[in-house]
């Protein structure tokens, strides 16, 4: 229960306490000969419940004031009734508001006062009354302790739920940021390469200029559609639906080929069987990993060729190798793209290693499968070009 929700019930409690004290005391006064209630008595009966409204801002003032009002009422000789009700509620609320030392101190002082009063009057019945009052005061403080524990546990649950929601929102925003980075980086890199080719053709072979411009148009249209989809998710606050599959990889490789790379895509096994063991989320991660590695080959490595190979490996995982013949990392730190690749794979239980190939760089990733499409004996693990010889007969090559 939040603070705003508590204030309304506590106002109702204060009103109810005022009604009980007024009505109960008026009824009790009619059965106590010689008793009277004047305006000051009624004012004291209303003051106690009014002090309960201070339970959040000034619990000490509330409790001290309620005790003083009850003591003043009884000291002035007004008729006995439910006047201690406000004091009891103030004791509970002050304890619940973590004023434990103050509450126990007030309760202890009242116990001492009750037994002192019994000792002065000297009656055995008075001692019994003092003991009953003491037990009643201790029970009120213990009720406050129980209420305090309940509120603290409720606050802890709310804090944990809020932290979980915040983590989910942060992960959601991070995933969107990675998607936007991948889309923009890939599309702009391809457009930049194709524009360079178009400028080169404009002087040497104007007849080939039109296909180059059409390729730029196609790439920009595709990237705009992907960005529009991501922005639609942001506007509608809808869950992200992975729409990138193995079927999209040939077009990705074709983009790299049109950008001047000798790009190839090979599958060790049947792509449909591999896809069945992935599921939509891991399939989208696979696409983004290949996309990021190809973009890095185009933008940074100066590579002339890039080879993508996908197939099952030992341990029930799918191995993905993207190898180029460029200059490698040369000690360069990881950028946003590589960090995003690590984060994506870690989120689905996969991993990635960067392998220096001399020349070139290999991005070798593993993605867990629900059920391995092939066992370690029958399926060939994916290896880098330095480790692979001639492709096995079961190896399938997709050339767009």
CSV table of C-alpha atoms in Angstrom, one decimal:
chain,number,residue,atom,x,y,z
A,1,UNK,CA,0.0,0.0,0.0
A,2,UNK,CA,1.5,3.3,-1.0
A,3,UNK,CA,1.6,6.4,1.2
A,4,UNK,CA,-1.2,8.1,-0.8
A,5,UNK,CA,-3.4,5.1,-0.2
A,6,UNK,CA,-2.7,5.0,3.5
A,7,UNK,CA,-3.6,8.6,4.1
A,8,UNK,CA,-7.3,8.0,3.2
A,9,UNK,CA,-7.9,5.1,5.5
A,10,UNK,CA,-6.1,6.9,8.4
A,11,UNK,CA,-8.4,9.8,8.0
A,12,UNK,CA,-11.3,7.4,8.2
A,13,UNK,CA,-9.8,5.8,11.3
A,14,UNK,CA,-9.4,9.3,12.9
A,15,UNK,CA,-13.1,10.1,12.2
A,16,UNK,CA,-14.2,6.7,13.5
A,17,UNK,CA,-12.2,7.2,16.7
A,18,UNK,CA,-13.8,10.6,17.3
A,19,UNK,CA,-17.3,9.1,16.8
A,20,UNK,CA,-16.5,6.3,19.3
A,21,UNK,CA,-15.0,8.6,21.9
A,22,UNK,CA,-17.9,11.1,21.7
A,23,UNK,CA,-20.8,8.6,21.6
A,24,UNK,CA,-19.2,6.2,24.0
A,25,UNK,CA,-18.3,8.9,26.6
A,26,UNK,CA,-21.8,10.5,26.3
A,27,UNK,CA,-23.4,7.1,26.9
A,28,UNK,CA,-21.1,6.3,29.8
A,29,UNK,CA,-21.6,9.8,31.3
A,30,UNK,CA,-25.4,9.1,31.5
A,31,UNK,CA,-24.7,6.2,33.8
A,32,UNK,CA,-22.2,8.0,36.1
A,33,UNK,CA,-24.0,10.1,38.6
A,34,UNK,CA,-22.6,13.6,39.1
A,35,UNK,CA,-20.5,13.5,35.9
A,36,UNK,CA,-20.6,16.3,33.4
A,37,UNK,CA,-19.2,17.2,30.0
A,38,UNK,CA,-18.7,20.8,29.0
A,39,UNK,CA,-17.1,22.4,25.9
A,40,UNK,CA,-13.6,21.7,27.1
A,41,UNK,CA,-14.4,18.0,27.7
A,42,UNK,CA,-15.8,17.7,24.1
A,43,UNK,CA,-12.7,19.5,22.8
A,44,UNK,CA,-10.4,17.1,24.5
A,45,UNK,CA,-12.4,14.1,23.2
A,46,UNK,CA,-11.9,15.5,19.6
A,47,UNK,CA,-8.3,16.5,20.1
A,48,UNK,CA,-7.0,12.9,20.5
A,49,UNK,CA,-8.4,11.7,17.2
A,50,UNK,CA,-7.3,14.9,15.4
A,51,UNK,CA,-3.7,14.2,16.6
A,52,UNK,CA,-3.8,10.8,14.7
A,53,UNK,CA,-3.6,12.8,11.5
A,54,UNK,CA,0.0,13.6,12.3
A,55,UNK,CA,1.1,9.9,12.2
A,56,UNK,CA,3.2,10.4,9.1
A,57,UNK,CA,4.7,13.8,9.6
A,58,UNK,CA,5.3,13.9,13.4
A,59,UNK,CA,4.7,10.5,15.1
A,60,UNK,CA,6.3,11.7,18.3
A,61,UNK,CA,4.1,14.7,18.5
A,62,UNK,CA,1.1,12.6,17.8
A,63,UNK,CA,1.9,10.1,20.6
A,64,UNK,CA,2.9,12.7,23.2
A,65,UNK,CA,-0.1,14.8,22.4
A,66,UNK,CA,-2.5,11.9,22.7
A,67,UNK,CA,-1.1,10.9,26.0
A,68,UNK,CA,-1.3,14.5,27.3
A,69,UNK,CA,-4.9,14.9,26.1
A,70,UNK,CA,-6.0,11.6,27.8
A,71,UNK,CA,-4.2,12.5,31.0
A,72,UNK,CA,-5.7,16.0,31.0
A,73,UNK,CA,-9.2,14.7,30.4
A,74,UNK,CA,-9.0,12.2,33.3
A,75,UNK,CA,-7.2,14.8,35.6
A,76,UNK,CA,-10.0,17.3,35.1
A,77,UNK,CA,-12.5,14.7,36.4
A,78,UNK,CA,-14.6,14.2,33.3
A,79,UNK,CA,-16.6,11.0,33.1
A,80,UNK,CA,-14.8,7.8,32.3
A,81,UNK,CA,-15.2,6.4,28.8
A,82,UNK,CA,-13.3,5.3,25.7
A,83,UNK,CA,-11.0,8.3,25.8
A,84,UNK,CA,-7.8,6.1,25.9
A,85,UNK,CA,-8.7,4.9,22.4
A,86,UNK,CA,-6.8,7.7,20.7
A,87,UNK,CA,-3.8,7.1,22.9
A,88,UNK,CA,-3.8,3.4,22.1
A,89,UNK,CA,-4.0,4.0,18.3
A,90,UNK,CA,-1.2,6.6,18.6
A,91,UNK,CA,1.0,4.1,20.4
A,92,UNK,CA,0.4,1.5,17.6
A,93,UNK,CA,1.0,4.0,14.8
A,94,UNK,CA,4.2,5.6,16.3
A,95,UNK,CA,5.7,2.1,16.6
A,96,UNK,CA,4.7,1.2,13.1
A,97,UNK,CA,6.4,4.4,11.9
A,98,UNK,CA,9.7,3.1,13.3
A,99,UNK,CA,9.6,5.3,16.4
A,100,UNK,CA,10.3,2.2,18.4
A,101,UNK,CA,12.5,3.6,21.2
A,102,UNK,CA,10.1,6.5,21.8
A,103,UNK,CA,7.0,4.2,21.8
A,104,UNK,CA,8.5,1.8,24.2
A,105,UNK,CA,9.8,4.6,26.4
A,106,UNK,CA,6.3,6.2,26.5
A,107,UNK,CA,4.7,2.8,27.3
A,108,UNK,CA,7.2,2.2,30.1
A,109,UNK,CA,6.6,5.6,31.6
A,110,UNK,CA,2.8,4.9,31.5
A,111,UNK,CA,3.3,1.5,33.2
A,112,UNK,CA,5.4,3.2,35.9
A,113,UNK,CA,2.7,5.9,36.3
A,114,UNK,CA,0.0,3.2,36.6
A,115,UNK,CA,1.7,1.3,39.3
A,116,UNK,CA,2.6,4.5,41.2
A,117,UNK,CA,-1.0,5.5,41.1
A,118,UNK,CA,-2.0,2.0,42.5
A,119,UNK,CA,0.7,2.3,45.2
A,120,UNK,CA,-0.7,5.7,46.3
A,121,UNK,CA,-4.2,4.4,46.5
A,122,UNK,CA,-3.0,1.2,48.2
A,123,UNK,CA,-5.8,-1.1,47.1
A,124,UNK,CA,-5.3,-4.6,45.8
A,125,UNK,CA,-7.9,-3.9,43.1
A,126,UNK,CA,-5.9,-0.9,42.0
A,127,UNK,CA,-2.8,-3.1,41.5
A,128,UNK,CA,-4.8,-5.4,39.3
A,129,UNK,CA,-6.0,-2.5,37.3
A,130,UNK,CA,-2.4,-1.2,36.9
A,131,UNK,CA,-1.3,-4.7,35.7
A,132,UNK,CA,-4.1,-4.8,33.2
A,133,UNK,CA,-3.2,-1.4,31.9
A,134,UNK,CA,0.4,-2.4,31.6
A,135,UNK,CA,-0.5,-5.5,29.6
A,136,UNK,CA,-2.8,-3.5,27.4
A,137,UNK,CA,0.1,-1.0,26.7
A,138,UNK,CA,2.5,-3.7,25.8
A,139,UNK,CA,0.0,-5.3,23.5
A,140,UNK,CA,-0.5,-2.0,21.7
A,141,UNK,CA,3.2,-1.6,21.2
A,142,UNK,CA,3.5,-5.2,19.9
A,143,UNK,CA,0.7,-4.6,17.5
A,144,UNK,CA,2.6,-1.6,16.2
A,145,UNK,CA,5.7,-3.8,15.8
A,146,UNK,CA,3.7,-6.3,13.7
A,147,UNK,CA,2.3,-3.5,11.6
A,148,UNK,CA,5.8,-2.1,11.1
A,149,UNK,CA,7.1,-5.5,9.9
A,150,UNK,CA,4.2,-5.8,7.5
A,151,UNK,CA,4.7,-2.4,6.0
A,152,UNK,CA,8.5,-3.0,5.7
A,153,UNK,CA,7.9,-6.3,3.9
A,154,UNK,CA,5.4,-4.7,1.6
A,155,UNK,CA,7.9,-1.9,0.8
A,156,UNK,CA,10.6,-4.5,0.1
A,157,UNK,CA,8.3,-6.4,-2.3
A,158,UNK,CA,7.4,-3.1,-4.1
A,159,UNK,CA,11.1,-2.2,-4.3
A,160,UNK,CA,12.0,-5.6,-5.8
A,161,UNK,CA,9.1,-5.4,-8.3
A,162,UNK,CA,10.2,-1.9,-9.3
A,163,UNK,CA,13.8,-3.0,-9.7
A,164,UNK,CA,12.6,-5.9,-11.8
A,165,UNK,CA,10.5,-3.6,-14.0
A,166,UNK,CA,13.4,-1.2,-14.3
A,167,UNK,CA,15.8,-4.0,-15.3
A,168,UNK,CA,13.3,-5.2,-17.9
A,169,UNK,CA,12.9,-1.7,-19.3
A,170,UNK,CA,16.7,-1.2,-19.4
A,171,UNK,CA,17.1,-4.5,-21.2
A,172,UNK,CA,14.3,-3.6,-23.6
A,173,UNK,CA,15.9,-0.3,-24.5
A,174,UNK,CA,19.3,-1.9,-24.8
A,175,UNK,CA,17.9,-4.5,-27.3
A,176,UNK,CA,16.2,-1.7,-29.3
A,177,UNK,CA,19.4,0.3,-29.3
A,178,UNK,CA,21.4,-2.7,-30.6
A,179,UNK,CA,18.8,-3.3,-33.3
A,180,UNK,CA,18.9,0.3,-34.4
A,181,UNK,CA,22.7,0.3,-34.4
A,182,UNK,CA,22.8,-2.9,-36.5
A,183,UNK,CA,20.3,-1.6,-39.0
A,184,UNK,CA,21.8,1.8,-39.5
A,185,UNK,CA,25.4,0.6,-39.5
A,186,UNK,CA,24.8,-2.1,-42.0
A,187,UNK,CA,22.6,-0.1,-44.4
A,188,UNK,CA,24.8,3.0,-44.3
A,189,UNK,CA,27.9,1.0,-44.8
A,190,UNK,CA,26.4,-0.8,-47.9
A,191,UNK,CA,25.1,2.5,-49.3
A,192,UNK,CA,28.5,4.1,-48.8
A,193,UNK,CA,30.2,1.3,-50.7
A,194,UNK,CA,27.7,1.3,-53.5
A,195,UNK,CA,27.8,5.0,-53.8
A,196,UNK,CA,31.6,4.8,-54.2
A,197,UNK,CA,31.2,2.2,-56.9
A,198,UNK,CA,28.6,4.4,-58.6
A,199,UNK,CA,30.9,7.4,-58.6
A,200,UNK,CA,33.7,5.2,-60.1
A,201,UNK,CA,31.4,3.9,-62.8
A,202,UNK,CA,30.1,7.4,-63.7
A,203,UNK,CA,33.4,8.2,-65.3
A,204,UNK,CA,34.5,4.8,-66.6
A,205,UNK,CA,31.3,2.9,-67.5
A,206,UNK,CA,28.2,5.1,-67.4
A,207,UNK,CA,26.1,2.2,-68.6
A,208,UNK,CA,26.6,0.4,-65.3
A,209,UNK,CA,25.6,3.4,-63.3
A,210,UNK,CA,21.9,2.6,-63.3
A,211,UNK,CA,22.3,-0.9,-61.6
A,212,UNK,CA,24.5,0.7,-58.9
A,213,UNK,CA,21.9,3.4,-58.2
A,214,UNK,CA,19.1,0.8,-58.1
A,215,UNK,CA,21.1,-1.2,-55.6
A,216,UNK,CA,21.5,1.9,-53.4
A,217,UNK,CA,17.7,2.6,-53.7
A,218,UNK,CA,16.9,-1.0,-52.7
A,219,UNK,CA,19.3,-1.0,-49.7
A,220,UNK,CA,17.9,2.4,-48.5
A,221,UNK,CA,14.3,1.2,-48.8
A,222,UNK,CA,15.0,-2.0,-46.9
A,223,UNK,CA,16.8,-0.1,-44.1
A,224,UNK,CA,14.0,2.4,-43.9
A,225,UNK,CA,11.5,-0.3,-43.5
A,226,UNK,CA,13.5,-1.9,-40.7
A,227,UNK,CA,13.9,1.4,-38.9
A,228,UNK,CA,10.2,2.2,-39.3
A,229,UNK,CA,9.4,-1.2,-37.8
A,230,UNK,CA,11.6,-0.4,-34.8
A,231,UNK,CA,10.1,3.0,-34.3
A,232,UNK,CA,6.7,1.5,-34.5
A,233,UNK,CA,7.6,-0.7,-31.6
A,234,UNK,CA,8.7,2.3,-29.6
A,235,UNK,CA,5.5,4.2,-30.4
A,236,UNK,CA,3.1,1.4,-29.6
A,237,UNK,CA,5.1,0.0,-26.7
A,238,UNK,CA,4.5,-3.4,-28.2
A,239,UNK,CA,6.8,-6.5,-27.6
A,240,UNK,CA,9.5,-6.9,-30.2
A,241,UNK,CA,8.8,-9.7,-32.7
A,242,UNK,CA,12.0,-11.1,-34.2
A,243,UNK,CA,11.5,-11.0,-38.0
A,244,UNK,CA,15.0,-11.9,-39.1
A,245,UNK,CA,15.6,-15.5,-40.1
A,246,UNK,CA,18.0,-17.7,-41.9
A,247,UNK,CA,16.1,-16.9,-45.1
A,248,UNK,CA,17.4,-13.3,-44.8
A,249,UNK,CA,21.0,-14.3,-44.9
A,250,UNK,CA,21.4,-14.8,-48.7
A,251,UNK,CA,20.2,-11.2,-49.2
A,252,UNK,CA,22.7,-10.0,-46.6
A,253,UNK,CA,25.5,-11.9,-48.4
A,254,UNK,CA,24.4,-10.6,-51.7
A,255,UNK,CA,24.6,-7.0,-50.4
A,256,UNK,CA,28.2,-7.6,-49.4
A,257,UNK,CA,28.9,-9.1,-52.8
A,258,UNK,CA,27.4,-6.1,-54.6
A,259,UNK,CA,29.6,-3.9,-52.3
A,260,UNK,CA,32.7,-5.5,-53.8
A,261,UNK,CA,33.4,-8.5,-51.5
A,262,UNK,CA,33.8,-12.0,-52.6
A,263,UNK,CA,31.1,-13.2,-50.2
A,264,UNK,CA,29.9,-16.8,-49.7
A,265,UNK,CA,27.4,-18.5,-47.5
A,266,UNK,CA,27.6,-22.3,-46.6
A,267,UNK,CA,25.5,-24.5,-44.5
A,268,UNK,CA,26.8,-27.8,-42.9
A,269,UNK,CA,23.5,-29.7,-43.1
A,270,UNK,CA,19.9,-28.8,-44.0
A,271,UNK,CA,19.1,-25.1,-43.1
A,272,UNK,CA,15.4,-26.1,-42.3
A,273,UNK,CA,16.6,-28.6,-39.7
A,274,UNK,CA,19.0,-26.0,-38.3
A,275,UNK,CA,16.2,-23.5,-38.1
A,276,UNK,CA,13.9,-25.9,-36.3
A,277,UNK,CA,16.4,-26.2,-33.4
A,278,UNK,CA,16.9,-22.4,-33.1
A,279,UNK,CA,13.5,-20.7,-32.6
A,280,UNK,CA,12.7,-17.2,-33.6
A,281,UNK,CA,14.7,-15.3,-31.0
A,282,UNK,CA,18.0,-17.2,-31.5
A,283,UNK,CA,17.5,-17.1,-35.3
A,284,UNK,CA,17.3,-13.3,-35.1
A,285,UNK,CA,20.4,-13.2,-33.0
A,286,UNK,CA,22.2,-15.4,-35.6
A,287,UNK,CA,21.3,-12.9,-38.3
A,288,UNK,CA,22.5,-9.9,-36.3
A,289,UNK,CA,25.8,-11.6,-35.6
A,290,UNK,CA,26.4,-12.4,-39.2
A,291,UNK,CA,25.3,-8.9,-40.2
A,292,UNK,CA,27.7,-7.2,-37.7
A,293,UNK,CA,30.6,-9.4,-38.8
A,294,UNK,CA,30.0,-8.6,-42.5
A,295,UNK,CA,29.6,-4.9,-41.8
A,296,UNK,CA,32.9,-4.9,-39.9
A,297,UNK,CA,34.6,-6.7,-42.9
A,298,UNK,CA,33.2,-4.0,-45.3
A,299,UNK,CA,33.9,-1.0,-43.2
A,300,UNK,CA,37.1,-1.6,-41.2
A,301,UNK,CA,39.1,-4.6,-42.4
A,302,UNK,CA,39.7,-3.8,-46.1
A,303,UNK,CA,38.9,-7.4,-46.9
A,304,UNK,CA,38.4,-8.7,-50.4
A,305,UNK,CA,36.6,-11.9,-49.4
A,306,UNK,CA,34.3,-13.0,-46.5
A,307,UNK,CA,33.0,-16.5,-45.9
A,308,UNK,CA,30.0,-17.4,-43.7
A,309,UNK,CA,29.6,-20.9,-42.6
A,310,UNK,CA,26.9,-22.3,-40.3
A,311,UNK,CA,26.4,-25.8,-39.0
A,312,UNK,CA,25.9,-28.0,-35.9
A,313,UNK,CA,28.8,-28.7,-33.6
A,314,UNK,CA,29.5,-31.0,-30.6
A,315,UNK,CA,27.6,-30.2,-27.5
A,316,UNK,CA,24.2,-29.4,-29.0
A,317,UNK,CA,25.2,-26.0,-30.3
A,318,UNK,CA,25.1,-24.3,-33.7
A,319,UNK,CA,28.5,-23.0,-34.7
A,320,UNK,CA,28.7,-19.8,-36.9
A,321,UNK,CA,32.0,-18.7,-38.5
A,322,UNK,CA,32.4,-15.5,-40.4
A,323,UNK,CA,36.0,-15.2,-41.7
A,324,UNK,CA,37.5,-12.5,-43.8
A,325,UNK,CA,41.0,-11.9,-45.3
A,326,UNK,CA,41.4,-8.3,-44.2
A,327,UNK,CA,43.8,-6.6,-41.9
A,328,UNK,CA,42.3,-7.9,-38.7
A,329,UNK,CA,41.7,-5.9,-35.5
A,330,UNK,CA,45.3,-4.7,-35.1
A,331,UNK,CA,44.8,-4.2,-31.4
A,332,UNK,CA,41.7,-1.9,-31.9
A,333,UNK,CA,39.3,-1.9,-28.9
A,334,UNK,CA,35.8,-3.3,-29.2
A,335,UNK,CA,33.2,-0.9,-30.6
A,336,UNK,CA,29.4,-0.8,-30.0
A,337,UNK,CA,28.8,-3.5,-32.6
A,338,UNK,CA,31.1,-6.1,-31.0
A,339,UNK,CA,29.8,-5.3,-27.6
A,340,UNK,CA,26.3,-5.7,-28.9
A,341,UNK,CA,27.2,-9.0,-30.4
A,342,UNK,CA,28.6,-10.3,-27.0
A,343,UNK,CA,25.4,-9.1,-25.2
A,344,UNK,CA,23.1,-10.7,-27.7
A,345,UNK,CA,24.8,-14.1,-27.5
A,346,UNK,CA,25.1,-13.9,-23.8
A,347,UNK,CA,21.4,-13.3,-23.5
A,348,UNK,CA,20.6,-16.6,-25.2
A,349,UNK,CA,23.4,-18.7,-23.6
A,350,UNK,CA,25.8,-18.4,-26.5
A,351,UNK,CA,29.3,-17.1,-26.9
A,352,UNK,CA,31.6,-15.5,-29.5
A,353,UNK,CA,35.4,-15.5,-30.0
A,354,UNK,CA,37.5,-13.3,-32.3
A,355,UNK,CA,40.2,-15.2,-34.0
A,356,UNK,CA,43.2,-13.6,-35.8
A,357,UNK,CA,43.6,-15.6,-39.0
A,358,UNK,CA,46.8,-14.0,-40.6
A,359,UNK,CA,45.5,-12.5,-42.7
A,360,UNK,CA,42.1,-11.7,-41.7
A,361,UNK,CA,39.7,-12.0,-38.7
A,362,UNK,CA,37.4,-14.8,-37.8
A,363,UNK,CA,34.2,-14.2,-35.8
A,364,UNK,CA,33.3,-17.6,-34.4
A,365,UNK,CA,30.0,-17.9,-32.4
A,366,UNK,CA,28.1,-20.7,-30.8
A,367,UNK,CA,24.3,-20.7,-30.3
A,368,UNK,CA,22.5,-23.3,-28.2
A,369,UNK,CA,20.0,-25.5,-30.0
A,370,UNK,CA,16.8,-27.0,-28.6
A,371,UNK,CA,17.8,-30.3,-30.2
A,372,UNK,CA,21.0,-30.8,-32.1
A,373,UNK,CA,20.2,-31.3,-35.8
A,374,UNK,CA,23.1,-33.7,-36.0
A,375,UNK,CA,25.3,-35.5,-33.6
A,376,UNK,CA,29.0,-34.8,-33.2
A,377,UNK,CA,29.7,-37.9,-35.2
A,378,UNK,CA,27.4,-37.2,-38.2
A,379,UNK,CA,27.4,-33.3,-38.2
A,380,UNK,CA,30.6,-31.5,-39.1
A,381,UNK,CA,31.6,-28.7,-36.8
A,382,UNK,CA,32.2,-25.3,-38.3
A,383,UNK,CA,35.8,-24.3,-38.5
A,384,UNK,CA,37.7,-21.3,-39.8
A,385,UNK,CA,39.4,-21.3,-43.2
A,386,UNK,CA,42.7,-22.1,-41.6
A,387,UNK,CA,41.3,-25.3,-40.3
A,388,UNK,CA,39.0,-26.4,-43.2
A,389,UNK,CA,40.1,-28.1,-46.3
A,390,UNK,CA,37.7,-29.1,-49.1
A,391,UNK,CA,34.1,-28.9,-48.0
A,392,UNK,CA,32.6,-32.3,-47.2
A,393,UNK,CA,30.1,-33.8,-49.6
A,394,UNK,CA,27.2,-33.1,-47.1
A,395,UNK,CA,28.0,-29.4,-47.0
A,396,UNK,CA,25.4,-27.2,-48.7
A,397,UNK,CA,26.4,-23.9,-50.2
A,398,UNK,CA,23.8,-21.1,-50.7
A,399,UNK,CA,24.8,-18.6,-53.3
A,400,UNK,CA,22.2,-15.9,-53.8
